[in-house]
Structure formats: structure tokens, C-alpha cells
Amino acid sequence: MFGSPTETRKITLDLLRHGEPEGGVRYRGSIDDPLSATGWQQMRHATAQAMAPKTSGSGTTWHAIISSPMRRCQEYARELADTCNLPISIEPDLKELCFGDLEGLTPKQAWEQHPQLLQALWQDPEQTTPPGAEPYSEFMQRVTARLEHIIHAQPAEQESIHLLLVVHGGVIRASLSHFLNIAPADSFRIEVPYAGITRLKLYLEADGSYNAALSFINRFTGDS
């Protein structure tokens, strides 16, 4: 049972996907586009909704912000950290997957130009790597290793820690895959909208092991 007396600490991870970037929807891993005006609005809306008081109690309060270095994440993360007077760290290993030859293409263009590659990628991402792209297994390894480092770097004397991670759709899917034992191919079927917040709670034992629970997915999206 989650939250049993033997569990000494709880770490809550709120995974916030960036808002809409300039250039709209396209395969954008290593391309460093900034947020569009709509993207800024989406992210401000999402975090304002999260922090707003609820009928059941107070709104969300984060202890720190952790961000991808990409502009579509980092620039808003820094604004929020300044506004809320929160510490912020930038984690290069939380960058999005690089899509290689698919970079910059809209979904329609990608399907028109690379139909067989796209079909294989969706069916088996671990065994399908577009030319010039980062292998999915390497992406998973760098993301999950950094997440584990973040978890175990938190102060042991603090019983409850709440972190906001401003990241990418691929990083959120990788996190769900890692913590909830979802196969990577199945995680590709999880929609992650712009400015959606997904919450994971990790209940840590004294030996450093933990149980993970999904509280909600894609809440407070900029589309709501």
C-alpha cells in the first residue's frame, strides 16, 4: 500500500510539457525554437491553475524547478522561478529525443516522405532509429539516469519534496515508462499535450528503493 508506515519519504514530480513553440507542430527534438505567444500563455495558464487554491485546500507549492536546457522549456522555467522565488537547475540530460532526418518536418510531411520509417518507429521505437537520430535506448538511458540522480540527490531529512520538471513530451513518456513499467512502444501511444502537467508520486523506503504512483496525467493543459 502506498504511503505505508515503513515508507519514510515522499517525492512528488510534476512533469510540465512546454507550450507551443514558434513554428507549430513538427518533429522538434534538437531544434531550439522559443515559445510562441500562445505557448507562453499556455504555460502561464497551466501553472496558475496548479497553484490556485482549491476547494479541498491550498494550491500546489513547489520546492524547486528543474528544466531542460531547450528554450521552449528553460525560458518559462526561469520566469516562473523568479516569480515564485524558487531555486532552478538546468539539466542537459532532460533534452528531447533528437529525431535526425525527421527534424523540422510536420507530421504530414514526415508521413509523406518517410511512411515506412514512421510506421516502424511507432511500432518499435527501441529497434528503429531514423538516420542521424539518437537511438531510443540511449535517450531512455540518459533520461532515466538523470531522473534517478534527481530523486536520490534530494535531502534525506526532508520528508516530503515537491518538484516541478519543465520538459518535453518524449521525456514525460520516458518517465512514465520508467516509473510505471510501461513498454516504450506503448508509451508512444500516450498523448502529451502542450502545457499538460503529469504528476508522479514516489514513496521512498529507508534503503532508497521506492514505489511509484500516477496521480494524474495531462491536467491543467493550455487547451482547457
PDB file of N, CA and C in Angstrom, residues 115-178:
ATOM      1  N   PRO A 115       7.072   7.167 -44.911  1.00  0.00           N
ATOM      2  CA  PRO A 115       5.962   6.379 -44.356  1.00  0.00           C
ATOM      3  C   PRO A 115       6.400   5.087 -43.678  1.00  0.00           C
ATOM      4  N   GLN A 116       7.324   4.353 -44.288  1.00  0.00           N
ATOM      5  CA  GLN A 116       7.752   3.085 -43.694  1.00  0.00           C
ATOM      6  C   GLN A 116       8.544   3.316 -42.409  1.00  0.00           C
ATOM      7  N   LEU A 117       9.389   4.331 -42.418  1.00  0.00           N
ATOM      8  CA  LEU A 117      10.167   4.661 -41.226  1.00  0.00           C
ATOM      9  C   LEU A 117       9.251   5.059 -40.076  1.00  0.00           C
ATOM     10  N   LEU A 118       8.251   5.884 -40.353  1.00  0.00           N
ATOM     11  CA  LEU A 118       7.324   6.325 -39.303  1.00  0.00           C
ATOM     12  C   LEU A 118       6.539   5.158 -38.739  1.00  0.00           C
ATOM     13  N   GLN A 119       6.081   4.263 -39.607  1.00  0.00           N
ATOM     14  CA  GLN A 119       5.326   3.100 -39.145  1.00  0.00           C
ATOM     15  C   GLN A 119       6.188   2.226 -38.239  1.00  0.00           C
ATOM     16  N   ALA A 120       7.429   1.992 -38.650  1.00  0.00           N
ATOM     17  CA  ALA A 120       8.338   1.179 -37.838  1.00  0.00           C
ATOM     18  C   ALA A 120       8.660   1.866 -36.517  1.00  0.00           C
ATOM     19  N   LEU A 121       8.839   3.184 -36.554  1.00  0.00           N
ATOM     20  CA  LEU A 121       9.160   3.929 -35.336  1.00  0.00           C
ATOM     21  C   LEU A 121       8.039   3.836 -34.321  1.00  0.00           C
ATOM     22  N   TRP A 122       6.808   3.950 -34.755  1.00  0.00           N
ATOM     23  CA  TRP A 122       5.678   3.876 -33.836  1.00  0.00           C
ATOM     24  C   TRP A 122       5.473   2.459 -33.309  1.00  0.00           C
ATOM     25  N   GLN A 123       5.762   1.459 -34.128  1.00  0.00           N
ATOM     26  CA  GLN A 123       5.552   0.081 -33.700  1.00  0.00           C
ATOM     27  C   GLN A 123       6.654  -0.416 -32.776  1.00  0.00           C
ATOM     28  N   ASP A 124       7.895   0.023 -33.011  1.00  0.00           N
ATOM     29  CA  ASP A 124       9.015  -0.481 -32.213  1.00  0.00           C
ATOM     30  C   ASP A 124      10.104   0.580 -32.128  1.00  0.00           C
ATOM     31  N   PRO A 125       9.913   1.593 -31.272  1.00  0.00           N
ATOM     32  CA  PRO A 125      10.892   2.686 -31.195  1.00  0.00           C
ATOM     33  C   PRO A 125      12.270   2.240 -30.733  1.00  0.00           C
ATOM     34  N   GLU A 126      12.332   1.155 -29.963  1.00  0.00           N
ATOM     35  CA  GLU A 126      13.632   0.707 -29.466  1.00  0.00           C
ATOM     36  C   GLU A 126      14.505   0.122 -30.569  1.00  0.00           C
ATOM     37  N   GLN A 127      13.875  -0.384 -31.625  1.00  0.00           N
ATOM     38  CA  GLN A 127      14.625  -1.015 -32.705  1.00  0.00           C
ATOM     39  C   GLN A 127      14.652  -0.173 -33.979  1.00  0.00           C
ATOM     40  N   THR A 128      14.083   1.020 -33.923  1.00  0.00           N
ATOM     41  CA  THR A 128      14.001   1.867 -35.115  1.00  0.00           C
ATOM     42  C   THR A 128      14.629   3.221 -34.829  1.00  0.00           C
ATOM     43  N   THR A 129      15.679   3.557 -35.554  1.00  0.00           N
ATOM     44  CA  THR A 129      16.356   4.842 -35.377  1.00  0.00           C
ATOM     45  C   THR A 129      16.428   5.560 -36.717  1.00  0.00           C
ATOM     46  N   PRO A 130      15.748   6.698 -36.869  1.00  0.00           N
ATOM     47  CA  PRO A 130      15.864   7.455 -38.116  1.00  0.00           C
ATOM     48  C   PRO A 130      17.315   7.860 -38.369  1.00  0.00           C
ATOM     49  N   PRO A 131      17.734   8.009 -39.624  1.00  0.00           N
ATOM     50  CA  PRO A 131      19.106   8.440 -39.914  1.00  0.00           C
ATOM     51  C   PRO A 131      19.447   9.738 -39.181  1.00  0.00           C
ATOM     52  N   GLY A 132      20.583   9.714 -38.501  1.00  0.00           N
ATOM     53  CA  GLY A 132      21.041  10.892 -37.779  1.00  0.00           C
ATOM     54  C   GLY A 132      20.388  11.115 -36.433  1.00  0.00           C
ATOM     55  N   ALA A 133      19.475  10.230 -36.034  1.00  0.00           N
ATOM     56  CA  ALA A 133      18.742  10.408 -34.781  1.00  0.00           C
ATOM     57  C   ALA A 133      19.457   9.740 -33.610  1.00  0.00           C
ATOM     58  N   GLU A 134      19.042  10.110 -32.427  1.00  0.00           N
ATOM     59  CA  GLU A 134      19.528   9.467 -31.206  1.00  0.00           C
ATOM     60  C   GLU A 134      18.779   8.148 -31.025  1.00  0.00           C
ATOM     61  N   PRO A 135      19.464   7.029 -30.837  1.00  0.00           N
ATOM     62  CA  PRO A 135      18.763   5.771 -30.578  1.00  0.00           C
ATOM     63  C   PRO A 135      17.874   5.891 -29.342  1.00  0.00           C
ATOM     64  N   TYR A 136      16.677   5.317 -29.431  1.00  0.00           N
ATOM     65  CA  TYR A 136      15.727   5.473 -28.332  1.00  0.00           C
ATOM     66  C   TYR A 136      16.250   4.867 -27.039  1.00  0.00           C
ATOM     67  N   SER A 137      17.003   3.783 -27.138  1.00  0.00           N
ATOM     68  CA  SER A 137      17.557   3.164 -25.929  1.00  0.00           C
ATOM     69  C   SER A 137      18.524   4.110 -25.225  1.00  0.00           C
ATOM     70  N   GLU A 138      19.303   4.871 -26.000  1.00  0.00           N
ATOM     71  CA  GLU A 138      20.231   5.833 -25.400  1.00  0.00           C
ATOM     72  C   GLU A 138      19.479   7.015 -24.794  1.00  0.00           C
ATOM     73  N   PHE A 139      18.425   7.451 -25.458  1.00  0.00           N
ATOM     74  CA  PHE A 139      17.570   8.506 -24.913  1.00  0.00           C
ATOM     75  C   PHE A 139      16.980   8.074 -23.575  1.00  0.00           C
ATOM     76  N   MET A 140      16.423   6.864 -23.528  1.00  0.00           N
ATOM     77  CA  MET A 140      15.841   6.356 -22.284  1.00  0.00           C
ATOM     78  C   MET A 140      16.888   6.291 -21.187  1.00  0.00           C
ATOM     79  N   GLN A 141      18.084   5.830 -21.545  1.00  0.00           N
ATOM     80  CA  GLN A 141      19.123   5.675 -20.529  1.00  0.00           C
ATOM     81  C   GLN A 141      19.525   7.015 -19.933  1.00  0.00           C
ATOM     82  N   ARG A 142      19.708   8.032 -20.775  1.00  0.00           N
ATOM     83  CA  ARG A 142      20.149   9.325 -20.239  1.00  0.00           C
ATOM     84  C   ARG A 142      19.049   9.988 -19.416  1.00  0.00           C
ATOM     85  N   VAL A 143      17.790   9.869 -19.868  1.00  0.00           N
ATOM     86  CA  VAL A 143      16.690  10.495 -19.131  1.00  0.00           C
ATOM     87  C   VAL A 143      16.471   9.802 -17.790  1.00  0.00           C
ATOM     88  N   THR A 144      16.394   8.482 -17.807  1.00  0.00           N
ATOM     89  CA  THR A 144      16.098   7.775 -16.561  1.00  0.00           C
ATOM     90  C   THR A 144      17.262   7.852 -15.576  1.00  0.00           C
ATOM     91  N   ALA A 145      18.493   7.855 -16.082  1.00  0.00           N
ATOM     92  CA  ALA A 145      19.639   8.009 -15.181  1.00  0.00           C
ATOM     93  C   ALA A 145      19.598   9.366 -14.491  1.00  0.00           C
ATOM     94  N   ARG A 146      19.227  10.405 -15.230  1.00  0.00           N
ATOM     95  CA  ARG A 146      19.143  11.739 -14.627  1.00  0.00           C
ATOM     96  C   ARG A 146      17.988  11.819 -13.640  1.00  0.00           C
ATOM     97  N   LEU A 147      16.859  11.202 -13.953  1.00  0.00           N
ATOM     98  CA  LEU A 147      15.739  11.187 -13.016  1.00  0.00           C
ATOM     99  C   LEU A 147      16.115  10.482 -11.719  1.00  0.00           C
ATOM    100  N   GLU A 148      16.805   9.364 -11.829  1.00  0.00           N
ATOM    101  CA  GLU A 148      17.237   8.652 -10.627  1.00  0.00           C
ATOM    102  C   GLU A 148      18.206   9.508  -9.817  1.00  0.00           C
ATOM    103  N   HIS A 149      19.096  10.208 -10.503  1.00  0.00           N
ATOM    104  CA  HIS A 149      20.026  11.099  -9.799  1.00  0.00           C
ATOM    105  C   HIS A 149      19.260  12.192  -9.062  1.00  0.00           C
ATOM    106  N   ILE A 150      18.278  12.781  -9.718  1.00  0.00           N
ATOM    107  CA  ILE A 150      17.483  13.838  -9.093  1.00  0.00           C
ATOM    108  C   ILE A 150      16.782  13.315  -7.847  1.00  0.00           C
ATOM    109  N   ILE A 151      16.191  12.148  -7.951  1.00  0.00           N
ATOM    110  CA  ILE A 151      15.466  11.571  -6.814  1.00  0.00           C
ATOM    111  C   ILE A 151      16.389  11.362  -5.623  1.00  0.00           C
ATOM    112  N   HIS A 152      17.527  10.737  -5.869  1.00  0.00           N
ATOM    113  CA  HIS A 152      18.402  10.353  -4.760  1.00  0.00           C
ATOM    114  C   HIS A 152      19.295  11.494  -4.289  1.00  0.00           C
ATOM    115  N   ALA A 153      19.263  12.623  -5.005  1.00  0.00           N
ATOM    116  CA  ALA A 153      20.019  13.798  -4.559  1.00  0.00           C
ATOM    117  C   ALA A 153      19.220  14.680  -3.608  1.00  0.00           C
ATOM    118  N   GLN A 154      17.935  14.356  -3.409  1.00  0.00           N
ATOM    119  CA  GLN A 154      17.112  15.181  -2.521  1.00  0.00           C
ATOM    120  C   GLN A 154      17.498  14.949  -1.063  1.00  0.00           C
ATOM    121  N   PRO A 155      17.436  15.991  -0.231  1.00  0.00           N
ATOM    122  CA  PRO A 155      17.869  15.868   1.166  1.00  0.00           C
ATOM    123  C   PRO A 155      17.071  14.819   1.931  1.00  0.00           C
ATOM    124  N   ALA A 156      17.787  13.909   2.560  1.00  0.00           N
ATOM    125  CA  ALA A 156      17.146  12.792   3.253  1.00  0.00           C
ATOM    126  C   ALA A 156      16.307  13.239   4.436  1.00  0.00           C
ATOM    127  N   GLU A 157      16.647  14.398   5.014  1.00  0.00           N
ATOM    128  CA  GLU A 157      15.917  14.844   6.198  1.00  0.00           C
ATOM    129  C   GLU A 157      14.560  15.461   5.859  1.00  0.00           C
ATOM    130  N   GLN A 158      14.301  15.716   4.577  1.00  0.00           N
ATOM    131  CA  GLN A 158      13.037  16.331   4.174  1.00  0.00           C
ATOM    132  C   GLN A 158      12.040  15.232   3.824  1.00  0.00           C
ATOM    133  N   GLU A 159      10.954  15.132   4.578  1.00  0.00           N
ATOM    134  CA  GLU A 159      10.027  14.022   4.426  1.00  0.00           C
ATOM    135  C   GLU A 159       9.179  14.110   3.165  1.00  0.00           C
ATOM    136  N   SER A 160       8.864  15.320   2.734  1.00  0.00           N
ATOM    137  CA  SER A 160       8.024  15.494   1.551  1.00  0.00           C
ATOM    138  C   SER A 160       8.612  16.587   0.664  1.00  0.00           C
ATOM    139  N   ILE A 161       8.891  16.243  -0.581  1.00  0.00           N
ATOM    140  CA  ILE A 161       9.508  17.166  -1.532  1.00  0.00           C
ATOM    141  C   ILE A 161       8.652  17.197  -2.792  1.00  0.00           C
ATOM    142  N   HIS A 162       8.420  18.400  -3.305  1.00  0.00           N
ATOM    143  CA  HIS A 162       7.577  18.566  -4.497  1.00  0.00           C
ATOM    144  C   HIS A 162       8.375  19.343  -5.541  1.00  0.00           C
ATOM    145  N   LEU A 163       8.666  18.694  -6.658  1.00  0.00           N
ATOM    146  CA  LEU A 163       9.493  19.278  -7.709  1.00  0.00           C
ATOM    147  C   LEU A 163       8.682  19.494  -8.980  1.00  0.00           C
ATOM    148  N   LEU A 164       8.978  20.575  -9.679  1.00  0.00           N
ATOM    149  CA  LEU A 164       8.401  20.830 -10.998  1.00  0.00           C
ATOM    150  C   LEU A 164       9.481  20.636 -12.047  1.00  0.00           C
ATOM    151  N   LEU A 165       9.249  19.721 -12.985  1.00  0.00           N
ATOM    152  CA  LEU A 165      10.170  19.480 -14.088  1.00  0.00           C
ATOM    153  C   LEU A 165       9.545  20.027 -15.368  1.00  0.00           C
ATOM    154  N   VAL A 166      10.201  20.998 -15.982  1.00  0.00           N
ATOM    155  CA  VAL A 166       9.705  21.603 -17.217  1.00  0.00           C
ATOM    156  C   VAL A 166      10.447  20.935 -18.369  1.00  0.00           C
ATOM    157  N   VAL A 167       9.749  20.072 -19.080  1.00  0.00           N
ATOM    158  CA  VAL A 167      10.434  19.178 -20.015  1.00  0.00           C
ATOM    159  C   VAL A 167       9.625  19.004 -21.305  1.00  0.00           C
ATOM    160  N   HIS A 168       9.816  17.862 -21.953  1.00  0.00           N
ATOM    161  CA  HIS A 168       9.288  17.598 -23.290  1.00  0.00           C
ATOM    162  C   HIS A 168       8.363  16.387 -23.276  1.00  0.00           C
ATOM    163  N   GLY A 169       7.577  16.256 -24.337  1.00  0.00           N
ATOM    164  CA  GLY A 169       6.684  15.121 -24.433  1.00  0.00           C
ATOM    165  C   GLY A 169       7.410  13.792 -24.360  1.00  0.00           C
ATOM    166  N   GLY A 170       8.539  13.679 -25.052  1.00  0.00           N
ATOM    167  CA  GLY A 170       9.304  12.435 -25.018  1.00  0.00           C
ATOM    168  C   GLY A 170       9.855  12.127 -23.644  1.00  0.00           C
ATOM    169  N   VAL A 171      10.277  13.149 -22.924  1.00  0.00           N
ATOM    170  CA  VAL A 171      10.808  12.950 -21.570  1.00  0.00           C
ATOM    171  C   VAL A 171       9.695  12.504 -20.628  1.00  0.00           C
ATOM    172  N   ILE A 172       8.501  13.053 -20.800  1.00  0.00           N
ATOM    173  CA  ILE A 172       7.370  12.637 -19.962  1.00  0.00           C
ATOM    174  C   ILE A 172       7.000  11.194 -20.257  1.00  0.00           C
ATOM    175  N   ARG A 173       6.967  10.806 -21.519  1.00  0.00           N
ATOM    176  CA  ARG A 173       6.679   9.408 -21.856  1.00  0.00           C
ATOM    177  C   ARG A 173       7.760   8.482 -21.301  1.00  0.00           C
ATOM    178  N   ALA A 174       9.017   8.892 -21.404  1.00  0.00           N
ATOM    179  CA  ALA A 174      10.107   8.080 -20.855  1.00  0.00           C
ATOM    180  C   ALA A 174       9.966   7.933 -19.348  1.00  0.00           C
ATOM    181  N   SER A 175       9.538   8.986 -18.673  1.00  0.00           N
ATOM    182  CA  SER A 175       9.347   8.939 -17.223  1.00  0.00           C
ATOM    183  C   SER A 175       8.234   7.965 -16.854  1.00  0.00           C
ATOM    184  N   LEU A 176       7.126   8.030 -17.573  1.00  0.00           N
ATOM    185  CA  LEU A 176       6.027   7.101 -17.314  1.00  0.00           C
ATOM    186  C   LEU A 176       6.460   5.668 -17.590  1.00  0.00           C
ATOM    187  N   SER A 177       7.200   5.473 -18.662  1.00  0.00           N
ATOM    188  CA  SER A 177       7.698   4.146 -19.000  1.00  0.00           C
ATOM    189  C   SER A 177       8.592   3.604 -17.894  1.00  0.00           C
ATOM    190  N   HIS A 178       9.480   4.448 -17.389  1.00  0.00           N
ATOM    191  CA  HIS A 178      10.441   4.034 -16.366  1.00  0.00           C
ATOM    192  C   HIS A 178       9.771   3.751 -15.026  1.00  0.00           C
TER     193      HIS A 178
END
